[in-house]
Structures are given as structure tokens and as C-alpha cells.
Amino acid sequence: MASVQHSEGDRRDFLYLATGATAAIGVGAAIWPFISQLAPDAGTIAAGAPVEIDLAAIPDGGQIKILWRGKPYFVRNRTEAEIKAAVDVDVATLRDPQPDSARVLQGRAKWLIIAANCTHLGCVPLGNQGDYGGWFCPCHGSHFDTSGRIRKGPAPTNLPVPQYTFVNDTRIRITGAAAAV
Amino acid sequence: MQGHSHYVPTSGIGKWMDSRLPVPRLVYDSFIAYPVPKNLNYFYTFGAILSFMLIAQIITGVVLAMHYTAHVDLAFNSIEKMMRDVNYGWMLRYLHANGASMFFVAVYVHMFRGLYYGSYKAPREVLWILGVIIYLLMMATAFLGYVLPWGQMSLWGAVVITNLFSAIPLVGPTVVEFLWGGYSVDNPTLNRFFSLHYLLPFMIAGVVVLHVWALHVTGQNNPTGVEVKDVKKDTVPFTPYATIKDAVGLIFFLILFMWFVFFQPTYLGHAVNFVPADPLVTPPHIVPEWYFLPFYAILRAITFDINLIIFTIPSKLGGVLAMFAAIAVLAFLPWLDTSKVKSTAYRPMHKQFFWAFVVVCLILGWLGSKPAEYPYTVLSLIFTGLYFAYFLVVLPLLGLFETPRKLPASIADAVLAKVRKGGAPVTAGAAAAPQTKG
């Protein structure tokens, strides 16, 4: 067969491209289940359903640590002095600028609920320690203030606040993960 | 270097096999007749020692897997059962755990040997890069394995290392969730780590085959860095010369290994890993195994955001990038070192910088074991700078400014000069034709 040159490609080119594209899609479809199986499975997702926490047992200035979705959260009953220390900071000077009011629910400033994994590499910071009276991470030396905001050290962001609501005055319900780490 | 094969099958079966699947020929050409430079010293036995360690780790590992349970509620106890109830379980486990450390002892000697004698230079760039890949796979395997006992350091080591990936812009958190198979380091994570810990050593074995293949294409470097010019004069056959020397090196290495196994089996580990994993309590001081300490120091050295005018690298990403760059830079070594002379024995200035670099690595290791406080944080930053300066400033410039010593005309010349100078009572015949002594 003498080859006839078509500048815009001939049937053969079309068939090559169509076959190649079909093969690529097929390979992609075959690989996807192997990637997808790495994601959290249905049981893990179900076990991460919202959880309720009783606040009545936490005294003034006290703090508890709870485990939800395999990760710890701090629930702190802040004293007036701690709230004042957190509110009085000039937000513009912070690495991750966030006023204290954005980290608590309105009218519930006593209660600070934050993820307890350091935003650096996930260690659990120690309470009532560090240069700012909040938390100190023993792993790589991050200091957090009484609002859980990063003040010094390698952590890039504040300890994140999960999504939660008050069921009544002494009960909260954590409904969603804090963003990041 | 490979030349054509001199294998002559003698037996009938040998001839039959040779024309069908010539495995005996491959073994003969690679490990018996294969010519090695006659001046190799004991630092060159670490390749064989590493091969031995890889096989030893695979054998002990396969056996340990018969007694291990990869589940967060059972893993810790299955190890304790292994230590107490399984016949020789304590020994097998200590062989495997200390074997990992000894594997890294050997690989660091092997790598610094390569640095000192310029073994990464042309034509051995691919050989060297394959080595860097093996080293990376070794690090991954060691990390995954350390998680399996599910003690406190296992869990928190896994938390710290997997969280490194959350520093990746945009997709970081999703990547981490896919690594965990959940919302935290938990049972799915332990299961996949066990699976991968079993897989990776076989991938290492595969790359080792390529590494040895590349070695046998280019031939070995040697302490003079001068290439083999005359196979008859410059080399000796692998067997018995290299085989026996490797065996002697291995025996001394095994004495050290067994001393750890039988007399100090937990010295290289961390006491806190005898506490079962608890996601609510972080150990006061998370440190990786000793062989990761220099890189851990580099990871923690970047405590500030790096402002690059157009964009800013957050401190966390900066630390992660610095740590991976510290390993990646090794792969570029063949092109960073501008000196034409391979062996540091003939590079008076590089000799000083080389030993300074060794000291920098040791100090970084020490800093990695210290808490993240002043003055260690500042020192970590300084020594991280020195680490990179060696690769990015010293090696590129040294080739331009250094006046190397005169190289010997050949390996044989160097050997003979040494014999004459040392006045060792070696007969001329033995020095000139050692292969005839077989």
C-alpha cells in the first residue's frame, strides 16, 4: 500500500490515539482501587462519629484530655486571668493571627476546646507549661498561649479548634475534626 | 573490566547447563575469576558485610513475622511473648533489632569510604546513585520496622514522621490520611507498615543486584583512585583474595555485632519503647534511633519561616525540605565534586575537609539526640549550614583551587612503591604475581 500523506493525520493515527487513550484509562481504572484502599475505611469513618463530653467535672483552671478519632483533644476550663492573658495579646504580632474570641464560642469564653496534637509534628504538648502559661511541646519546643495559639517554636499554626456545640451548660458535642494535623 | 568469560565447564552436567542457563558461568565470572584491584584495603570489605547483613535481616525477619501479630491491641504483647515463650525468640529478636543498627554502621562506613576515595566519580555515577536509593530504602525499612513493636517510641516516632508529609502544600493533609488509613496513627497504619516492612527488603535486594551489576561493569575503585590499566599487573582474582579478605572483615564485624546481641542488646534502643503505645501521652523526649539523628537535627534546625520574596516557606516545610535535601544532595555528588582526582589520599586539602565533614556529621548526630532548646537549636542550624556547605561550596570549589599530589602511574606501581618504602619482607615474586600463589 502506498502511503498517502494526510497533513491532519489519517485513520491510522486516530486508531493509535484512541487505543492509547483507552489503554491509559484502563490502567488508571485498574490502579485506582489500589490507591483508594489506603483511605480510611467505612468502619474507621463510622467510629469517628460525633462524641459528647461532660464538662461538670472539670474545675476552674482544670483541663482534661479526651481521645476522639484516635487523637487527643484538650478541654480547658480557663481562669479569668488566663482568659485575660489570651485576650490582651496584640493579634497582629502573632504568627497565626487569630483573636481569642475566634477560638471559643460566644459567651463560653471559659471553655477552650482544641486539638492536642502540636501543629509541628503531632506530639501532645504539656499543659500549664512554657513561656506563655498555655502549653509547651516537649518534642521540638513549641510554646502555646492560654488560647492555644503558637507563640514561639517551630509549629506553623495555632492548635486548631474542632467543630463543637454546647448541648447544655455542662455538655459539649464534638462534631467535626479540626482542620490540619 | 568484565572482559570475556574464561569459564570452561568440565563436567557433563556443567556443559549441558552452560548451553541452557549459564548460572555457573555467571557465578564464576562474577565471584571467582572477577578481577579486583590488588590494593583494596579493609574498608572495601563492607560491601560484602552489607550483603551478609541484608540476608541476615531477611532471614531473622521472616522468622520473627511467624510470631508477630500486627494489631494495636496485640502487637506489644506478641513481642513480649516472643521474648519469653518462643524458643530462642529473644535471640532472634535481638539479632534483628541490633542487626538494623549494625546494618547502618556498615552502610555509613561504606558511604564514607566512597566519599574518601571518590568512588562516586565517573564512570561510577550510576553505581553511586543506586547506592543512595538503597540507603533511602534502608531508612524507610528501618523506620517501618521500629513502629511494629508498638511501644511509646514506635507510636510517637510514627506520628512525627508521618506528619512530615502534612507539610506538603495543598495535598499534605490528604496524603497523611492515606498514609494512616484513618484519622490518626492507628491499627490500619500498623497493618500497612507491617506489610511494607516485609516488602521493602526485597526491593532493596533488587536494587543491590543492580548495584553489584553496575559495579561489575565499571570495576571497583581502589585506594589510589587510578583505574586498572593492566589486568594482569593491577588485579587479583576475586577468589580467593577478595573472598577471604571479606570473610576476615565479616568475622571482626560479627564479633562487634554479637557483643551487642549478647551483652548489650538494648543499649542502642530506647527504654521508653518498653512502655505500650499510648496516644494520650507523648514521651518527654522523642528521639529516633541513632542512625537517623543527624537528619533529625537538620529537620529541627529550621525553626523560622524562610522568606523568598515571591513566596514564604513555612518553618515546618523548611525543616522537611532541608532534611530530604540532606539525603538528595548525595545523589548529585558526582557532579558537585569538580576535582579530577578520585582518591583523597592524593588530595591534601580535601583530606582536611573530609575529616571536618565526618566531625560535622557526628556533631549533628549528637545535636539530634538533644532536646529542642537553646543552645542546641542554634548549633543545629550552624552545623546544618556546614553540612550543606561541604557539598555545595567546598566540593565544587576545591577542584578548582587544590593542587593534588602526583598520582602513581598504575595500581601496581603504587603497591610496589609502598613495599619498597615499608621494607616489608615480601619476596619480589609474591608482589609481582600473587595470583600464582592461589
XYZ file of C-alpha atoms in Angstrom:
619
model
C 0.000 0.000 0.000
C 1.493 3.293 -0.992
C 1.379 5.650 1.934
C -0.768 8.669 1.415
C 0.255 11.648 3.489
C -2.564 13.483 5.202
C -1.292 16.594 6.915
C -4.012 16.432 9.568
C -3.472 12.720 10.325
C -5.195 9.702 8.945
C -7.404 6.903 10.256
C -4.339 5.017 11.497
C -3.291 7.961 13.717
C -6.804 8.179 15.084
C -6.807 4.477 15.914
C -3.417 4.723 17.648
C -4.580 7.640 19.758
C -7.925 6.054 20.581
C -6.285 2.752 21.533
C -3.638 4.540 23.609
C -6.215 6.644 25.411
C -8.390 3.620 26.147
C -5.395 1.724 27.490
C -4.391 4.694 29.684
C -7.905 4.931 31.118
C -7.936 1.170 31.684
C -4.598 1.252 33.526
C -5.795 4.200 35.596
C -9.024 2.385 36.471
C -7.041 -0.708 37.464
C -4.649 1.280 39.682
C -7.286 3.378 41.435
C -8.617 0.624 43.787
C -5.065 0.058 45.000
C -4.735 3.738 45.911
C -8.276 4.077 47.223
C -7.929 1.178 49.677
C -5.363 3.284 51.571
C -8.072 5.763 52.596
C -9.924 5.421 55.933
C -12.380 2.509 55.638
C -16.110 2.618 56.436
C -15.601 1.199 59.950
C -12.983 3.788 60.772
C -15.230 6.571 59.490
C -18.202 5.226 61.500
C -16.080 5.014 64.655
C -15.306 8.699 64.183
C -18.928 9.782 64.740
C -19.634 12.862 66.946
C -18.952 12.451 70.659
C -20.389 14.167 73.765
C -18.267 15.317 76.697
C -19.382 16.173 80.216
C -17.807 19.398 81.479
C -19.213 19.354 85.020
C -16.245 17.506 86.471
C -13.625 19.990 85.232
C -12.760 22.514 87.967
C -11.736 26.126 87.396
C -8.302 26.167 85.782
C -8.523 22.424 85.162
C -8.126 20.567 81.948
C -8.995 17.145 80.590
C -7.710 15.262 77.615
C -10.114 13.175 75.558
C -9.492 10.821 72.693
C -11.603 11.160 69.570
C -10.795 9.587 66.224
C -7.616 8.279 67.805
C -6.401 11.769 68.570
C -6.319 13.694 71.817
C -8.211 16.950 72.444
C -7.762 19.392 75.314
C -10.845 20.685 77.102
C -9.729 23.503 79.394
C -11.779 25.414 81.943
C -9.865 28.697 81.802
C -9.486 31.038 84.769
C -10.258 34.752 84.449
C -6.535 35.512 84.433
C -5.898 33.046 81.619
C -8.726 34.483 79.525
C -7.417 37.988 80.134
C -3.887 36.961 79.117
C -5.256 35.480 75.908
C -7.471 38.474 75.073
C -4.842 41.144 75.817
C -2.391 39.941 73.145
C -1.901 42.181 70.113
C -3.219 39.851 67.412
C -1.050 41.455 64.719
C 2.111 40.183 66.431
C 1.048 36.538 66.220
C 2.424 34.040 63.738
C -1.078 32.728 63.075
C -3.165 35.845 63.823
C -6.418 34.899 65.484
C -8.196 36.757 68.298
C -9.150 34.705 71.350
C -12.836 35.352 70.561
C -12.485 33.422 67.300
C -11.284 30.348 69.179
C -14.131 29.998 71.684
C -17.896 30.047 71.342
C -19.611 33.332 72.132
C -20.446 33.657 75.815
C -18.484 30.487 76.573
C -15.017 32.030 76.784
C -14.245 29.893 79.844
C -14.143 26.776 77.701
C -11.284 26.250 75.298
C -11.539 23.085 73.213
C -8.556 22.441 70.974
C -6.808 19.584 69.222
C -3.972 18.344 71.399
C -1.540 17.431 68.645
C 1.136 20.010 68.092
C 0.813 21.502 64.614
C 4.517 20.912 64.075
C 4.790 17.132 64.043
C 1.919 15.923 66.165
C 3.299 15.436 69.675
C 0.973 16.102 72.623
C 2.028 19.362 74.317
C 2.175 19.555 78.120
C -0.397 21.738 79.891
C 0.405 24.785 82.068
C 3.945 24.932 80.785
C 6.039 27.056 78.500
C 6.721 30.774 78.335
C 3.065 31.744 77.873
C 1.344 29.650 80.530
C -0.538 27.562 77.984
C 1.163 24.517 76.532
C 4.706 23.510 75.756
C 5.557 20.805 73.257
C 8.459 18.738 74.596
C 9.368 17.292 71.211
C 10.554 20.305 69.292
C 9.975 23.175 71.692
C 6.806 24.971 70.552
C 5.175 27.318 73.078
C 1.413 27.910 73.008
C -0.512 30.555 74.978
C -3.696 30.136 77.028
C -5.698 30.323 73.801
C -3.653 27.512 72.255
C -2.003 29.896 69.814
C 1.555 29.355 68.648
C 3.867 31.955 70.173
C 7.369 30.516 69.845
C 8.991 27.471 68.251
C 8.630 25.533 65.019
C 4.849 24.909 64.919
C 3.407 26.833 61.960
C -0.155 27.352 63.199
C -2.308 27.532 66.324
C -3.649 24.358 67.900
C -6.827 24.035 65.826
C -10.322 24.287 67.272
C -12.634 21.406 66.335
C -16.273 21.933 65.372
C -18.417 21.608 68.501
C -21.651 22.818 70.027
C -22.998 23.106 73.570
C -25.748 20.570 74.198
C -26.454 22.278 77.529
C -24.368 24.288 80.014
C -22.231 21.325 81.057
C -22.120 19.254 77.921
C -20.471 19.705 74.548
C -20.695 17.682 71.391
C -17.674 17.474 69.097
C -18.995 17.128 65.582
C -16.093 17.678 63.248
C -12.357 17.477 63.061
C -10.132 20.441 63.407
C -8.537 21.351 60.134
C -4.949 20.159 59.568
C -2.808 17.785 61.631
C 36.708 -4.639 33.276
C 34.387 -7.535 32.646
C 36.286 -8.853 29.617
C 35.170 -12.061 28.034
C 34.403 -15.116 30.085
C 37.106 -17.669 30.855
C 34.697 -20.187 32.304
C 35.197 -23.686 30.960
C 32.605 -26.201 32.133
C 34.269 -29.514 32.895
C 31.526 -31.931 33.866
C 28.834 -33.209 31.552
C 26.089 -31.559 33.620
C 28.116 -28.337 33.603
C 28.301 -28.326 29.807
C 24.598 -29.201 29.477
C 23.619 -26.385 31.843
C 26.037 -23.878 30.318
C 24.283 -24.032 26.950
C 20.847 -23.627 28.537
C 21.001 -21.340 31.591
C 24.625 -20.422 32.342
C 24.250 -19.650 36.041
C 27.549 -21.360 36.969
C 29.266 -19.185 34.354
C 27.729 -16.051 35.882
C 28.888 -17.064 39.371
C 32.340 -17.980 38.097
C 32.765 -14.700 36.203
C 31.318 -12.533 38.989
C 32.682 -14.068 42.167
C 35.624 -16.288 41.278
C 37.568 -15.039 38.274
C 36.351 -11.462 38.603
C 39.457 -9.234 38.807
C 39.682 -6.838 41.768
C 42.375 -4.191 42.278
C 45.157 -5.739 44.329
C 45.428 -2.766 46.709
C 41.920 -2.903 48.228
C 42.003 -2.327 51.989
C 39.584 -3.484 54.687
C 37.225 -0.576 54.057
C 36.376 -2.383 50.827
C 35.022 -5.407 52.708
C 31.905 -3.540 53.790
C 30.069 -4.274 50.544
C 30.231 -7.969 51.354
C 29.390 -7.261 55.007
C 26.307 -5.329 53.884
C 25.206 -8.183 51.611
C 25.530 -10.524 54.574
C 23.533 -8.170 56.804
C 20.724 -7.859 54.253
C 20.375 -11.637 54.072
C 20.617 -11.953 57.861
C 17.901 -9.317 58.351
C 15.611 -11.023 55.837
C 16.053 -14.446 57.471
C 15.567 -13.241 61.056
C 12.703 -11.007 59.898
C 10.822 -13.776 58.115
C 11.122 -15.914 61.240
C 10.001 -13.114 63.580
C 6.959 -12.497 61.374
C 5.821 -16.036 62.258
C 5.383 -14.908 65.876
C 4.295 -11.312 65.437
C 0.720 -10.002 65.407
C 0.135 -6.718 63.592
C -2.705 -5.337 65.702
C -2.608 -2.385 68.083
C -4.034 -4.463 70.956
C -1.808 -7.475 70.388
C 1.447 -6.296 68.809
C 3.221 -5.259 72.023
C 2.285 -8.475 73.811
C 3.177 -10.643 70.833
C 6.698 -9.229 71.040
C 6.882 -9.863 74.790
C 5.651 -13.417 74.159
C 8.340 -13.762 71.531
C 10.921 -12.660 74.092
C 9.725 -15.045 76.820
C 7.954 -18.055 75.317
C 9.267 -18.683 71.822
C 12.358 -20.897 71.715
C 15.323 -18.590 71.094
C 12.812 -15.807 70.384
C 14.852 -13.382 72.492
C 17.934 -14.109 70.438
C 16.211 -13.863 67.070
C 14.604 -10.580 68.021
C 17.835 -9.085 69.350
C 19.643 -10.258 66.228
C 17.068 -8.453 64.102
C 16.864 -5.268 66.202
C 20.627 -4.896 66.647
C 21.097 -6.132 63.096
C 19.330 -2.986 61.892
C 21.812 -0.847 63.818
C 24.782 -2.845 62.578
C 23.431 -2.580 59.026
C 23.632 1.189 59.381
C 27.103 1.040 60.976
C 28.252 -0.868 57.896
C 26.462 1.382 55.410
C 27.936 4.533 56.963
C 31.467 3.095 56.781
C 30.718 2.050 53.187
C 29.437 5.529 52.271
C 32.280 7.443 53.922
C 34.696 5.045 52.182
C 33.062 6.053 48.890
C 33.379 9.732 49.809
C 37.029 9.405 50.795
C 38.190 7.510 47.717
C 35.939 9.374 45.281
C 34.110 6.197 44.340
C 31.160 8.237 43.031
C 33.146 9.835 40.209
C 32.943 8.891 36.535
C 32.356 6.219 35.437
C 30.641 5.144 38.676
C 27.856 7.759 38.945
C 25.023 5.267 38.386
C 26.615 2.846 40.831
C 26.673 5.616 43.445
C 23.100 6.771 42.793
C 21.861 3.187 43.112
C 23.629 3.183 46.474
C 21.780 6.345 47.520
C 18.496 4.644 46.535
C 19.414 1.598 48.645
C 20.197 3.910 51.562
C 16.782 5.603 51.212
C 15.023 2.225 51.107
C 17.012 1.137 54.162
C 15.884 4.229 56.065
C 12.247 3.581 55.134
C 12.521 -0.084 56.121
C 14.183 0.708 59.454
C 11.552 3.320 60.281
C 8.658 0.981 59.419
C 10.227 -1.817 61.443
C 10.713 0.355 64.503
C 6.958 1.052 64.577
C 5.979 -2.633 64.743
C 6.683 -3.347 68.486
C 4.045 -0.669 69.183
C 5.796 0.827 72.177
C 5.664 4.511 73.027
C 8.606 5.454 70.824
C 7.180 3.309 67.997
C 3.882 5.199 68.032
C 5.295 8.670 68.515
C 8.075 8.144 66.035
C 5.374 7.191 63.530
C 3.316 10.262 64.456
C 6.260 12.608 63.953
C 7.448 11.062 60.693
C 4.019 10.675 59.050
C 3.211 14.265 59.996
C 6.231 15.366 57.955
C 4.065 14.753 54.901
C 1.406 17.185 56.090
C 3.918 19.932 55.271
C 3.318 19.296 51.555
C 1.349 22.285 50.255
C -2.338 21.696 49.384
C -2.471 17.900 49.392
C -0.473 17.332 52.617
C -3.384 16.510 54.982
C -4.973 14.130 52.433
C -1.658 12.381 51.845
C -1.274 11.885 55.598
C -4.804 10.462 55.899
C -3.976 7.987 53.130
C -0.764 7.029 54.938
C -2.675 6.457 58.181
C -5.792 4.850 56.735
C -7.685 6.800 59.371
C -7.621 9.996 61.387
C -4.509 9.140 63.354
C -1.698 6.590 63.557
C -3.783 3.557 64.482
C -4.480 -0.065 63.624
C -4.742 0.400 59.840
C -1.401 2.215 59.953
C 0.283 -0.597 61.888
C -1.064 -3.179 59.421
C 0.198 -1.422 56.320
C 3.538 -0.647 57.958
C 3.988 -4.365 58.646
C 3.135 -5.203 55.050
C 5.577 -2.618 53.697
C 8.284 -3.564 56.185
C 8.104 -7.076 54.760
C 8.138 -5.821 51.157
C 10.944 -3.253 51.171
C 13.883 -5.573 51.985
C 13.130 -7.494 48.800
C 13.119 -4.235 46.870
C 16.485 -3.468 48.480
C 17.713 -6.877 47.317
C 16.597 -5.982 43.795
C 18.464 -2.675 43.796
C 21.503 -4.412 45.323
C 21.569 -6.694 42.266
C 21.650 -3.587 40.046
C 24.297 -2.031 42.341
C 26.557 -5.079 42.026
C 25.872 -5.282 38.291
C 26.915 -1.640 37.850
C 29.988 -2.350 40.000
C 30.989 -5.245 37.810
C 30.577 -3.180 34.640
C 32.891 -0.380 35.781
C 35.098 -2.430 38.072
C 35.972 -1.457 41.597
C 37.572 1.802 42.547
C 40.619 1.451 44.800
C 42.582 3.479 47.352
C 44.707 5.161 44.669
C 41.706 6.101 42.552
C 43.760 5.152 39.488
C 41.817 2.913 37.133
C 43.032 -0.592 36.339
C 45.344 -0.377 33.320
C 46.750 -3.863 33.116
C 44.502 -6.591 34.462
C 47.495 -8.927 34.913
C 49.580 -6.474 36.928
C 46.948 -4.432 38.747
C 44.397 -7.021 39.815
C 43.983 -10.316 41.603
C 41.074 -12.730 41.141
C 38.081 -12.266 43.449
C 38.505 -15.799 44.773
C 40.426 -16.408 46.901
C 41.792 -12.885 47.500
C 38.659 -10.771 47.973
C 36.587 -13.685 49.274
C 38.993 -14.357 52.121
C 39.548 -10.691 52.909
C 35.780 -10.133 53.006
C 35.435 -13.161 55.299
C 38.046 -11.763 57.710
C 36.340 -8.357 57.716
C 32.976 -10.019 58.283
C 34.279 -12.039 61.238
C 35.509 -8.911 63.051
C 32.248 -7.167 62.226
C 30.264 -10.125 63.575
C 32.251 -10.048 66.827
C 31.057 -6.474 67.387
C 27.504 -7.413 66.302
C 27.368 -10.414 68.659
C 28.772 -8.356 71.506
C 25.747 -6.098 71.191
C 23.320 -9.009 70.790
C 24.549 -10.973 73.789
C 25.925 -8.331 76.142
C 24.221 -5.008 75.349
C 21.056 -5.974 73.439
C 19.058 -2.896 74.417
C 21.871 -0.357 74.539
C 21.020 1.081 71.100
C 17.264 1.227 71.788
C 15.150 3.458 73.987
C 13.831 2.425 77.405
C 10.516 4.176 76.746
C 9.734 1.709 73.952
C 9.155 -0.912 76.653
C 6.017 1.078 77.545
C 2.989 0.147 75.400
C 1.895 2.817 72.916
C -0.441 5.460 74.339
C -1.870 8.151 72.044
C -2.705 10.347 75.049
C 0.819 10.694 76.381
C 3.842 11.832 74.430
C 7.171 10.629 75.802
C 9.042 13.610 77.255
C 11.752 13.352 74.650
C 11.092 11.826 71.229
C 14.305 10.767 69.547
C 14.768 8.458 66.602
C 17.264 5.622 66.530
C 20.899 6.761 66.464
C 21.274 6.277 62.713
C 18.661 8.958 61.961
C 19.939 11.528 64.461
C 21.938 13.765 62.068
C 18.893 14.110 59.801
C 16.634 14.680 62.796
C 18.922 17.548 63.840
C 18.626 19.041 60.341
C 14.821 18.671 60.464
C 14.677 20.607 63.725
C 17.247 23.210 62.723
C 14.763 25.246 60.656
C 12.642 26.997 63.290
C 11.869 30.121 61.256
C 9.947 30.913 58.064
C 12.149 31.348 55.018
C 11.153 34.473 53.111
C 11.982 34.140 49.419
C 10.390 37.469 48.405
C 7.947 35.846 45.931
C 6.715 33.324 48.481
C 7.460 32.167 52.011
C 8.431 28.656 53.033
C 6.866 27.968 56.439
C 9.342 26.708 59.050
C 7.822 23.214 59.123
C 8.071 22.732 55.367
C 11.543 24.290 55.520
C 12.708 21.673 58.023
C 11.245 18.835 55.979
C 12.798 20.143 52.762
C 16.184 20.572 54.469
C 16.068 17.001 55.766
C 15.189 15.455 52.410
C 17.688 17.728 50.659
C 20.404 16.463 53.014
C 19.901 12.993 51.515
C 19.080 14.082 47.956
C 22.302 16.103 47.733
C 24.228 12.815 47.884
C 22.771 11.806 44.515
C 24.252 14.913 42.905
C 27.695 14.352 44.412
C 29.284 13.061 41.157
C 28.631 16.453 39.573
C 29.218 18.645 42.623
C 32.787 17.430 43.098
C 34.817 19.140 40.376
C 38.161 17.513 41.150
C 39.500 15.104 38.539
C 41.440 13.200 41.199
C 39.399 10.458 42.838
C 41.294 9.378 45.916
C 41.586 11.755 48.850
C 44.984 10.201 49.572
C 46.213 12.460 46.742
C 44.109 15.487 47.709
C 45.786 17.192 50.681
C 43.143 19.892 51.102
C 40.175 17.595 50.652
C 41.625 15.277 53.262
C 41.141 18.001 55.872
C 37.674 18.945 54.641
C 36.650 15.282 54.533
C 37.520 14.704 58.181
C 35.901 18.010 59.097
C 32.756 16.754 57.349
C 32.870 13.494 59.317
C 33.062 15.543 62.524
C 30.150 17.739 61.360
C 28.029 14.603 60.826
C 28.933 13.263 64.268
C 28.094 16.579 65.922
C 24.777 16.726 64.030
C 24.066 13.253 65.398
C 24.795 14.435 68.914
C 22.588 17.501 68.409
C 19.773 15.269 67.140
C 19.793 13.453 70.468
C 19.440 16.680 72.464
C 16.165 18.424 73.379
C 14.996 21.247 71.107
C 16.325 24.056 73.308
C 18.924 26.764 73.242
C 21.832 26.348 72.528
C 21.175 23.101 70.617
C 18.743 24.729 68.179
C 21.279 27.374 67.164
C 24.094 24.827 66.935
C 21.876 22.586 64.791
C 21.364 25.450 62.361
C 25.105 26.183 62.199
C 26.066 22.561 61.608
C 23.250 22.100 59.068
C 24.842 25.011 57.206
C 28.257 23.345 57.413
C 26.809 20.033 56.198
C 25.422 21.637 53.056
C 28.497 23.848 52.636
C 30.639 20.734 52.219
C 28.574 19.588 49.220
C 27.550 22.916 47.692
C 30.610 25.108 48.344
C 33.669 23.076 49.329
C 33.496 20.245 46.791
C 32.698 22.433 43.749
C 35.446 24.971 44.580
C 38.123 22.599 45.867
C 38.540 21.021 42.433
C 39.485 24.441 41.068
C 41.900 25.553 43.784
C 43.502 22.397 45.080
C 46.832 21.116 43.776
C 46.673 17.345 44.012
C 49.697 15.184 44.743
C 51.225 13.260 41.883
C 49.250 10.128 41.113
C 51.036 6.796 40.689
C 51.286 5.575 37.113
C 49.343 2.450 37.969
C 47.976 0.433 40.875
C 50.928 -1.952 40.566
C 53.381 0.983 40.817
C 51.656 2.251 43.951
C 51.768 -1.194 45.553
C 55.438 -1.710 44.706
C 56.379 1.771 45.935
C 54.679 1.007 49.236
C 56.505 -2.313 49.552
C 59.881 -0.662 48.876
C 59.221 2.185 51.268
C 57.853 -0.022 54.039
C 60.689 -2.501 53.558
C 58.299 -5.314 54.305
C 59.919 -8.714 53.761
C 57.847 -9.527 50.713
C 59.527 -11.514 48.011
C 59.537 -9.990 44.563
C 57.710 -12.980 43.160
C 54.817 -12.681 45.616
C 54.385 -8.981 44.950
C 54.579 -9.271 41.219
C 52.371 -12.281 40.706
C 50.367 -13.029 43.824
C 47.713 -14.842 41.849
C 50.078 -17.699 41.200
C 50.129 -18.485 44.909
C 46.384 -19.237 44.977
